[in-house]
């Protein structure tokens, strides 16, 4: 463990990290967002889901530093008297959960299919790549809208509400896998013909094992870059779906839902209801994107 | 020199002339667009708000929603089953046809057609007959004392124009071809349609030949053109008004009223609407849907309904959710409606302790689970009201799940009776109590109009009897029936009434227009400076 | 070449069929158009008659087959909501969306390419870093938020640009254009910026990456060694070679622009196909939704086909392994 750590701190990656203040700043922002979201149930000042604790008389309180603000509501309250800060923490939780799960899903699917296509080639390869081609022309947001719509139509509403979160994760994930599959397939085809793989094959190592232990490690770098950049995209997709009103159910508001609700109050002077979730969303996505950008440059020495 | 003088005079004259005929165009925005311009196809406010600029009715509404001569100058119930109307002379349709009794016969018959959505306004009508070229009789199946209130909503069309354009029946989507009346109009009204692009814009220009410009209420009116644009997004609609791109917004969002009031050059008119928001409960099923109570229906217990009522802090909703733009009520139609009784307009007070006690008494000390069905784009702040109520119920132990849906799936769901509690708003276009009693609390029995919006399936034989009396009687006996029915409504708690909607209108301050409780702007009475 | 085109078209067919099935299935059971059309008052008999007239009592497959047969003839039926032929509605709205998408794409190209070239050439300059960071902000801002903020600033606070609609349009045959009037052009500004910003940043980053790649290539080194001036090297050689992938991506992104137009049109009340689509979703207007999805898919498949053919024409070798770079 210690050795691994030492190796990490000695690595180019760490060196390049310490040389880039913007990257360190975005890592910090991302970390705060993640910690705030993960530990929301324990550190959030209020529980916005506890209906019995809500009081309509507390609605529309401005942030605490303004004249009419109250200390217990740091970022003010919304139209139902919910604490905006707590709502953001719980909302970021949903946004991150959806973004991470969707990306994980897309990555797993993309790697598996990419490895298969690249290693086995032939008809399977042709078929998978055609599907990739076609799907890449369809913007992911439209694919997600489509899938969400199909599920919405096929299931009764009560059932749909219970699994809505999974539907959104699936819809966003499935619309992003081709990027991973393409990259992995390309690298796999290169690796497959290298001598060490040929050698492993000759001595009778099973193909799944070859793929996992020899080919996979060599494609992980680009995959990591795409995954990071994709995380930002997935969070935005979820926000857009929720803004259009077809994302996660309103009982589990994500940042996108909060922005949609708050948007109605933007012109009436109750700006804090939408601006703070909006700023959080932007900060989260921006920091993830900056990290992804840095990772790409750091892992691709050619660009330096 | 003299020549110059003449030129100058001419120029001055021209200038003066052009001032007199200056175009006063009013740009009007609302969230919804009429989905047809057929006069008898869709009985909804977004359609009639445009149509009533173009078409006239036999009987008009005054600015206070009273009855006033329209295309008929007077009317009289000559026999119990016969109303006679004397028509205005010299009225012409926009395309030049003279308006006669035959057009009335045609229009009433058209409103009676199976594809008509205006059936409720002519539900008692058997037929219309021409007596003389300008006298027409409407024969009813039963004595109908409130026929004039209903006929005031039926637009008059030209028979020759409609038949020429294959539009003798109201438009129906079954037709594989587009019907002429969907995009074309030919009324006798104050404005004529000049352009129509669905969802984009509808333009109407002043009909200088309209009979009503001579009336006192219209003498100051000077609008020469109405440009209507639907803008669905609340924020955009308000932005357009603030930046001067539109002059009149029919439905400004409540949260923006304060800002609009403070803005320069913007005026907000406030007034009540004839529409009541209430919660209705399933009091029919033996086992409540969407609940953890099995084998019985708690809503059938009066004490449970009262508990749900007591738990609602209506003043908080009035102040915060509605921002003061509501009239809190204990009954289900407002005072403008004929039959309103102030003594029956009393709420069960907000009292959470009493609510808990009643629940315990009824055998639910720990409350129970239900689902509240709620539209999210139909009434003013509908979803927010429901959210607030769910939180208030949570405080007395009722674990309600909110199911907020757009208009279309919401209506579909409650119309399948697939609901245990739902929020509904009810407008009364006839301005008579019967319309509400008949649709909302009469037993659904298949007869036209009875209980068609009674999805809680409330049923009380005495109430049904009273509704039948309202249909045929008049005068004090009828009022007696209404009064008793209102008392039963208050005591039986088939609904939890919330409030009557207020409908603020926002406009540039150079526009003057009377505020109307039916939420319809009448540009024939508007003036722009 | 001919065989290639045929095979690609044959591959497109099952895609279109699947989309047709999905788009029909998707909306077959959402909402209840009957309830909307009947309005507030109706009898049970009227309701049943309407269900029958609309064919909603038929089995799913019968409804689908009818739909497909009609769709092939360009006949999508009557909109439930507006009672007009869907084909007419879409033809009316298409110019608005296409003009918006076109303007956004041009905007993205005209600003994105020069910025990309600049940041590629001077990648360590202060300005380049600023542009790059700015581009990341652009990528990280959700479209709807950009639109709302632009309205707030330019329409409400400054009052210089309209907040909604297309302004005045001029009819050229059946096509209505906003390019020929001053209000029409003003109305285009905010929506096209909103829609184009994401593409702009994408193009800029793409051009930058390609430039960096190309500048390292041997022929550039040779060109430099031959003593050619920087300008000739940069624009004569480097930029020219970056443009092929850029144009391809822009072509492919046209689909994304039209899809994201749904969001932009909603925010700006732009009377195009996207707004029509969202309004139809809200009111369960099945014929319009089905037609929109089918048309959009047809458009995407066509774009994909054209891009394929372009590739084929430019460099047959690329056909096999295109798009592997992870830029």
Tab-separated table of C-alpha atoms in Angstrom, chain C:
chain	number	residue	atom	x	y	z
C	1	UNK	CA	-19.780	3.141	-55.135
C	2	UNK	CA	-23.337	2.344	-56.156
C	3	UNK	CA	-23.331	-0.921	-54.236
C	4	UNK	CA	-22.015	0.916	-51.218
C	5	UNK	CA	-24.832	3.436	-51.306
C	6	UNK	CA	-27.411	0.689	-51.707
C	7	UNK	CA	-26.022	-1.271	-48.784
C	8	UNK	CA	-26.026	1.795	-46.562
C	9	UNK	CA	-29.619	2.576	-47.477
C	10	UNK	CA	-30.588	-1.019	-46.749
C	11	UNK	CA	-28.923	-0.733	-43.363
C	12	UNK	CA	-30.873	2.434	-42.680
C	13	UNK	CA	-34.216	0.769	-43.254
C	14	UNK	CA	-34.371	-1.401	-40.127
C	15	UNK	CA	-33.239	1.624	-38.123
C	16	UNK	CA	-36.111	3.670	-39.471
C	17	UNK	CA	-38.565	0.852	-38.854
C	18	UNK	CA	-37.436	0.469	-35.255
C	19	UNK	CA	-37.736	4.184	-34.692
C	20	UNK	CA	-41.196	4.128	-36.226
C	21	UNK	CA	-42.234	1.336	-33.877
C	22	UNK	CA	-40.739	3.065	-30.871
C	23	UNK	CA	-42.154	6.469	-31.707
C	24	UNK	CA	-45.567	4.962	-32.144
C	25	UNK	CA	-45.391	2.695	-29.095
C	26	UNK	CA	-43.942	5.481	-27.006
C	27	UNK	CA	-46.992	7.627	-27.282
C	28	UNK	CA	-49.743	5.132	-27.932
C	29	UNK	CA	-50.695	5.042	-24.278
C	30	UNK	CA	-49.471	8.348	-22.880
C	31	UNK	CA	-52.133	10.776	-21.791
C	32	UNK	CA	-55.635	10.586	-23.112
C	33	UNK	CA	-56.378	12.698	-26.181
C	34	UNK	CA	-60.036	11.843	-25.804
C	35	UNK	CA	-60.267	13.669	-22.493
C	36	UNK	CA	-58.644	16.736	-23.982
C	37	UNK	CA	-60.816	16.841	-27.044
C	38	UNK	CA	-64.044	16.421	-25.169
C	39	UNK	CA	-63.401	19.366	-22.892
C	40	UNK	CA	-65.391	19.971	-19.763
C	41	UNK	CA	-68.795	18.531	-20.622
C	42	UNK	CA	-69.639	15.348	-22.481
C	43	UNK	CA	-71.675	12.178	-22.264
C	44	UNK	CA	-70.382	8.632	-22.151
C	45	UNK	CA	-71.796	8.002	-25.633
C	46	UNK	CA	-69.873	10.959	-27.072
C	47	UNK	CA	-66.749	9.611	-25.451
C	48	UNK	CA	-67.134	6.140	-26.901
C	49	UNK	CA	-67.906	7.522	-30.344
C	50	UNK	CA	-64.720	9.565	-30.263
C	51	UNK	CA	-62.598	6.613	-29.154
C	52	UNK	CA	-63.983	4.629	-32.068
C	53	UNK	CA	-63.516	7.444	-34.553
C	54	UNK	CA	-59.884	7.836	-33.605
C	55	UNK	CA	-59.295	4.107	-33.955
C	56	UNK	CA	-58.110	3.928	-30.375
C	57	UNK	CA	-60.170	0.792	-29.759
C	58	UNK	CA	-58.183	-1.165	-32.373
C	59	UNK	CA	-55.419	-3.582	-31.333
C	60	UNK	CA	-51.932	-2.121	-31.087
C	61	UNK	CA	-50.592	-3.765	-34.247
C	62	UNK	CA	-53.510	-2.659	-36.347
C	63	UNK	CA	-53.018	0.898	-35.173
C	64	UNK	CA	-49.298	0.648	-35.923
C	65	UNK	CA	-49.777	-0.816	-39.401
C	66	UNK	CA	-52.247	1.924	-40.268
C	67	UNK	CA	-49.822	4.506	-38.974
C	68	UNK	CA	-46.924	3.089	-40.980
C	69	UNK	CA	-48.889	2.814	-44.205
C	70	UNK	CA	-49.950	6.414	-43.909
C	71	UNK	CA	-46.509	7.624	-42.898
C	72	UNK	CA	-44.951	6.210	-46.052
C	73	UNK	CA	-47.321	8.410	-48.038
C	74	UNK	CA	-46.387	11.437	-45.957
C	75	UNK	CA	-49.797	11.239	-44.324
C	76	UNK	CA	-49.536	11.543	-40.565
C	77	UNK	CA	-53.175	12.214	-39.904
C	78	UNK	CA	-54.741	15.113	-38.127
C	79	UNK	CA	-53.233	16.682	-35.044
C	80	UNK	CA	-55.474	15.950	-32.063
C	81	UNK	CA	-54.711	19.319	-30.636
C	82	UNK	CA	-54.949	21.633	-33.621
C	83	UNK	CA	-57.171	19.555	-35.934
C	84	UNK	CA	-54.917	20.197	-38.884
C	85	UNK	CA	-52.873	17.800	-41.003
C	86	UNK	CA	-49.632	17.050	-39.176
C	87	UNK	CA	-47.649	17.284	-42.414
C	88	UNK	CA	-48.848	20.891	-42.857
C	89	UNK	CA	-47.983	21.780	-39.282
C	90	UNK	CA	-44.488	20.429	-39.602
C	91	UNK	CA	-43.968	22.087	-42.979
C	92	UNK	CA	-45.029	25.375	-41.365
C	93	UNK	CA	-42.632	24.990	-38.448
C	94	UNK	CA	-39.645	23.537	-40.260
C	95	UNK	CA	-38.330	26.863	-41.631
C	96	UNK	CA	-38.143	28.351	-38.134
C	97	UNK	CA	-36.114	25.444	-36.765
C	98	UNK	CA	-33.907	25.152	-39.829
C	99	UNK	CA	-33.110	28.857	-39.912
C	100	UNK	CA	-32.279	28.799	-36.214
C	101	UNK	CA	-30.125	25.673	-36.549
C	102	UNK	CA	-28.390	27.076	-39.626
C	103	UNK	CA	-27.602	30.389	-37.928
C	104	UNK	CA	-26.351	28.629	-34.818
C	105	UNK	CA	-24.103	26.342	-36.873
C	106	UNK	CA	-22.682	29.234	-38.915
C	107	UNK	CA	-22.098	31.214	-35.751
C	108	UNK	CA	-20.322	28.281	-34.152
C	109	UNK	CA	-18.123	27.797	-37.223
C	110	UNK	CA	-17.285	31.449	-37.752
C	111	UNK	CA	-16.201	31.960	-34.174
C	112	UNK	CA	-15.130	28.443	-33.253
C	113	UNK	CA	-12.639	27.847	-36.067
C	114	UNK	CA	-10.582	31.045	-35.622
C	115	UNK	CA	-10.527	30.558	-31.858
C	116	UNK	CA	-9.408	26.966	-32.351
C	117	UNK	CA	-6.659	27.986	-34.722
C	118	UNK	CA	-5.474	30.682	-32.382
C	119	UNK	CA	-5.425	28.489	-29.300
C	120	UNK	CA	-3.712	25.763	-31.307
C	121	UNK	CA	-0.966	28.036	-32.555
C	122	UNK	CA	-0.358	29.963	-29.374
C	123	UNK	CA	-1.329	27.398	-26.864
C	124	UNK	CA	0.596	28.857	-23.998
C	125	UNK	CA	-0.519	32.435	-24.397
C	126	UNK	CA	-2.598	34.034	-21.720
C	127	UNK	CA	-5.463	34.609	-24.158
C	128	UNK	CA	-5.484	30.962	-25.218
C	129	UNK	CA	-5.834	29.830	-21.665
C	130	UNK	CA	-8.668	32.261	-21.217
C	131	UNK	CA	-10.453	30.965	-24.312
C	132	UNK	CA	-9.964	27.381	-23.207
C	133	UNK	CA	-11.351	28.037	-19.759
C	134	UNK	CA	-14.196	29.995	-21.300
C	135	UNK	CA	-14.910	27.064	-23.599
C	136	UNK	CA	-15.105	24.758	-20.620
C	137	UNK	CA	-17.567	27.083	-18.977
C	138	UNK	CA	-19.546	26.969	-22.210
C	139	UNK	CA	-19.575	23.178	-22.150
C	140	UNK	CA	-20.552	23.116	-18.496
C	141	UNK	CA	-23.502	25.517	-18.733
C	142	UNK	CA	-26.822	23.865	-19.435
C	143	UNK	CA	-28.542	25.286	-22.526
C	144	UNK	CA	-31.682	26.282	-20.660
C	145	UNK	CA	-29.717	28.292	-18.119
C	146	UNK	CA	-27.859	30.198	-20.839
C	147	UNK	CA	-31.131	31.094	-22.519
C	148	UNK	CA	-32.732	32.335	-19.331
C	149	UNK	CA	-29.698	34.436	-18.407
C	150	UNK	CA	-29.487	35.964	-21.893
C	151	UNK	CA	-33.157	36.930	-21.723
C	152	UNK	CA	-32.668	38.446	-18.305
C	153	UNK	CA	-29.723	40.558	-19.417
C	154	UNK	CA	-30.507	41.544	-23.000
C	155	UNK	CA	-34.289	41.625	-23.032
C	156	UNK	CA	-35.259	42.697	-19.529
C	157	UNK	CA	-32.328	44.690	-18.152
C	158	UNK	CA	-30.968	46.219	-21.351
C	159	UNK	CA	-34.116	45.906	-23.439
C	160	UNK	CA	-32.167	45.727	-26.692
C	161	UNK	CA	-33.218	42.325	-28.026
C	162	UNK	CA	-36.569	40.542	-28.120
C	163	UNK	CA	-37.148	37.751	-25.621
C	164	UNK	CA	-39.411	35.510	-27.649
C	165	UNK	CA	-40.674	34.605	-31.090
C	166	UNK	CA	-39.318	35.177	-34.569
C	167	UNK	CA	-40.210	38.808	-35.171
C	168	UNK	CA	-41.706	39.597	-38.589
C	169	UNK	CA	-41.323	36.976	-41.248
C	170	UNK	CA	-41.510	37.173	-45.023
C	171	UNK	CA	-43.118	34.455	-47.100
C	172	UNK	CA	-41.058	33.082	-49.955
C	173	UNK	CA	-43.451	30.580	-51.431
C	174	UNK	CA	-44.289	28.210	-48.576
C	175	UNK	CA	-41.057	29.046	-46.746
C	176	UNK	CA	-41.292	31.793	-44.159
C	177	UNK	CA	-38.001	33.522	-43.486
C	178	UNK	CA	-36.901	35.835	-40.705
C	179	UNK	CA	-33.681	36.771	-42.489
C	180	UNK	CA	-35.232	39.568	-44.509
C	181	UNK	CA	-36.624	41.786	-41.771
C	182	UNK	CA	-34.806	43.740	-39.106
C	183	UNK	CA	-37.011	42.388	-36.294
C	184	UNK	CA	-36.536	38.892	-37.656
C	185	UNK	CA	-32.770	39.215	-37.511
C	186	UNK	CA	-32.870	40.719	-34.029
C	187	UNK	CA	-35.070	37.890	-32.819
C	188	UNK	CA	-32.514	35.365	-34.080
C	189	UNK	CA	-29.627	36.681	-32.009
C	190	UNK	CA	-30.288	35.313	-28.519
C	191	UNK	CA	-31.678	31.901	-29.527
C	192	UNK	CA	-28.866	31.222	-31.979
C	193	UNK	CA	-26.214	32.162	-29.406
C	194	UNK	CA	-27.896	29.888	-26.862
C	195	UNK	CA	-28.059	27.033	-29.293
C	196	UNK	CA	-24.656	27.602	-30.874
C	197	UNK	CA	-22.539	28.106	-27.760
C	198	UNK	CA	-22.030	24.431	-27.044
C	199	UNK	CA	-21.151	23.699	-30.682
C	200	UNK	CA	-18.843	26.707	-30.731
C	201	UNK	CA	-16.797	25.399	-27.844
C	202	UNK	CA	-16.815	21.918	-29.301
C	203	UNK	CA	-15.522	23.149	-32.661
C	204	UNK	CA	-12.911	25.324	-31.032
C	205	UNK	CA	-11.535	22.451	-28.977
C	206	UNK	CA	-11.646	20.126	-31.951
C	207	UNK	CA	-9.794	22.518	-34.229
C	208	UNK	CA	-7.244	23.139	-31.507
C	209	UNK	CA	-6.601	19.431	-30.998
C	210	UNK	CA	-6.345	18.805	-34.731
C	211	UNK	CA	-3.998	21.739	-35.153
C	212	UNK	CA	-1.722	20.446	-32.415
C	213	UNK	CA	-1.737	17.021	-34.025
C	214	UNK	CA	-1.053	18.344	-37.512
C	215	UNK	CA	1.632	20.805	-36.443
C	216	UNK	CA	3.638	17.855	-35.194
C	217	UNK	CA	3.333	16.040	-38.496
C	218	UNK	CA	6.417	15.538	-40.634
C	219	UNK	CA	5.203	17.498	-43.628
C	220	UNK	CA	4.787	20.564	-41.446
C	221	UNK	CA	8.308	20.147	-40.203
C	222	UNK	CA	9.458	19.850	-43.807
C	223	UNK	CA	7.510	22.946	-44.742
C	224	UNK	CA	9.142	24.829	-41.917
C	225	UNK	CA	12.538	23.427	-42.886
C	226	UNK	CA	11.966	24.652	-46.423
C	227	UNK	CA	11.738	28.113	-44.934
C	228	UNK	CA	8.107	28.769	-45.748
C	229	UNK	CA	6.692	31.684	-43.778
C	230	UNK	CA	4.661	30.819	-40.695
C	231	UNK	CA	1.481	32.129	-42.215
C	232	UNK	CA	1.763	29.794	-45.220
C	233	UNK	CA	2.541	26.860	-42.979
C	234	UNK	CA	-0.315	27.545	-40.599
C	235	UNK	CA	-3.048	28.346	-43.024
C	236	UNK	CA	-1.863	26.705	-46.224
C	237	UNK	CA	-0.972	23.393	-44.712
C	238	UNK	CA	-2.049	22.962	-41.145
C	239	UNK	CA	-5.537	24.472	-41.184
C	240	UNK	CA	-6.402	22.887	-44.517
C	241	UNK	CA	-5.703	19.474	-43.101
C	242	UNK	CA	-7.688	20.016	-39.941
C	243	UNK	CA	-10.803	21.042	-41.813
C	244	UNK	CA	-11.886	17.622	-43.066
C	245	UNK	CA	-12.599	16.138	-39.638
C	246	UNK	CA	-14.033	19.449	-38.492
C	247	UNK	CA	-16.549	19.580	-41.308
C	248	UNK	CA	-17.523	15.984	-40.677
C	249	UNK	CA	-18.116	16.614	-37.000
C	250	UNK	CA	-20.104	19.743	-37.755
C	251	UNK	CA	-22.228	17.725	-40.146
C	252	UNK	CA	-22.850	15.115	-37.491
C	253	UNK	CA	-23.526	17.809	-34.914
C	254	UNK	CA	-26.298	19.243	-37.058
C	255	UNK	CA	-28.455	16.514	-35.624
C	256	UNK	CA	-27.508	17.517	-32.103
C	257	UNK	CA	-28.301	21.147	-32.890
C	258	UNK	CA	-31.771	20.253	-34.083
C	259	UNK	CA	-32.338	18.087	-31.008
C	260	UNK	CA	-31.165	20.762	-28.593
C	261	UNK	CA	-33.395	23.197	-30.453
C	262	UNK	CA	-36.173	21.593	-28.394
C	263	UNK	CA	-34.761	23.200	-25.267
C	264	UNK	CA	-33.877	26.523	-26.921
C	265	UNK	CA	-37.243	26.820	-28.620
C	266	UNK	CA	-38.996	26.131	-25.332
C	267	UNK	CA	-37.104	28.878	-23.575
C	268	UNK	CA	-37.503	31.442	-26.372
C	269	UNK	CA	-40.967	30.417	-27.507
C	270	UNK	CA	-39.487	29.977	-30.963
C	271	UNK	CA	-42.250	28.681	-33.232
C	272	UNK	CA	-40.316	25.727	-34.649
C	273	UNK	CA	-40.612	21.972	-34.691
C	274	UNK	CA	-39.063	21.511	-31.259
C	275	UNK	CA	-41.652	23.723	-29.595
C	276	UNK	CA	-44.364	21.940	-31.543
C	277	UNK	CA	-42.964	18.663	-30.226
C	278	UNK	CA	-42.899	19.725	-26.573
C	279	UNK	CA	-46.378	21.242	-26.794
C	280	UNK	CA	-47.587	18.026	-28.358
C	281	UNK	CA	-46.001	15.981	-25.578
C	282	UNK	CA	-47.787	18.130	-23.009
C	283	UNK	CA	-51.142	17.541	-24.640
C	284	UNK	CA	-50.577	13.923	-25.728
C	285	UNK	CA	-50.891	14.825	-29.404
C	286	UNK	CA	-49.773	11.433	-30.683
C	287	UNK	CA	-49.777	12.066	-34.453
C	288	UNK	CA	-47.507	15.101	-34.156
C	289	UNK	CA	-45.077	13.393	-31.785
C	290	UNK	CA	-44.822	10.297	-33.917
C	291	UNK	CA	-44.284	12.324	-37.069
C	292	UNK	CA	-41.659	14.512	-35.440
C	293	UNK	CA	-39.609	11.589	-34.187
C	294	UNK	CA	-39.831	9.855	-37.536
C	295	UNK	CA	-38.800	12.946	-39.444
C	296	UNK	CA	-35.925	13.705	-37.106
C	297	UNK	CA	-34.708	10.122	-37.398
C	298	UNK	CA	-34.947	10.253	-41.162
C	299	UNK	CA	-32.934	13.448	-41.048
C	300	UNK	CA	-30.253	11.886	-38.854
C	301	UNK	CA	-30.022	8.779	-40.970
C	302	UNK	CA	-29.674	10.960	-44.062
C	303	UNK	CA	-26.964	13.061	-42.449
C	304	UNK	CA	-25.158	9.910	-41.416
C	305	UNK	CA	-25.396	8.592	-44.966
C	306	UNK	CA	-24.059	11.795	-46.469
C	307	UNK	CA	-21.168	11.857	-44.016
C	308	UNK	CA	-20.390	8.247	-44.884
C	309	UNK	CA	-20.413	9.059	-48.571
C	310	UNK	CA	-18.234	12.111	-48.029
C	311	UNK	CA	-15.724	9.973	-46.237
C	312	UNK	CA	-15.883	7.459	-48.982
C	313	UNK	CA	-15.284	10.165	-51.531
C	314	UNK	CA	-12.422	11.802	-49.623
C	315	UNK	CA	-10.540	8.724	-48.552
C	316	UNK	CA	-11.779	5.156	-48.945
C	317	UNK	CA	-9.231	3.956	-46.386
C	318	UNK	CA	-10.948	5.974	-43.679
C	319	UNK	CA	-14.108	4.012	-44.184
C	320	UNK	CA	-13.038	1.166	-41.962
C	321	UNK	CA	-11.632	2.803	-38.948
C	322	UNK	CA	-13.150	6.234	-38.800
C	323	UNK	CA	-13.693	8.078	-35.623
C	324	UNK	CA	-11.306	6.175	-33.440
C	325	UNK	CA	-9.547	9.188	-32.100
C	326	UNK	CA	-10.742	10.189	-28.688
C	327	UNK	CA	-10.699	13.894	-29.243
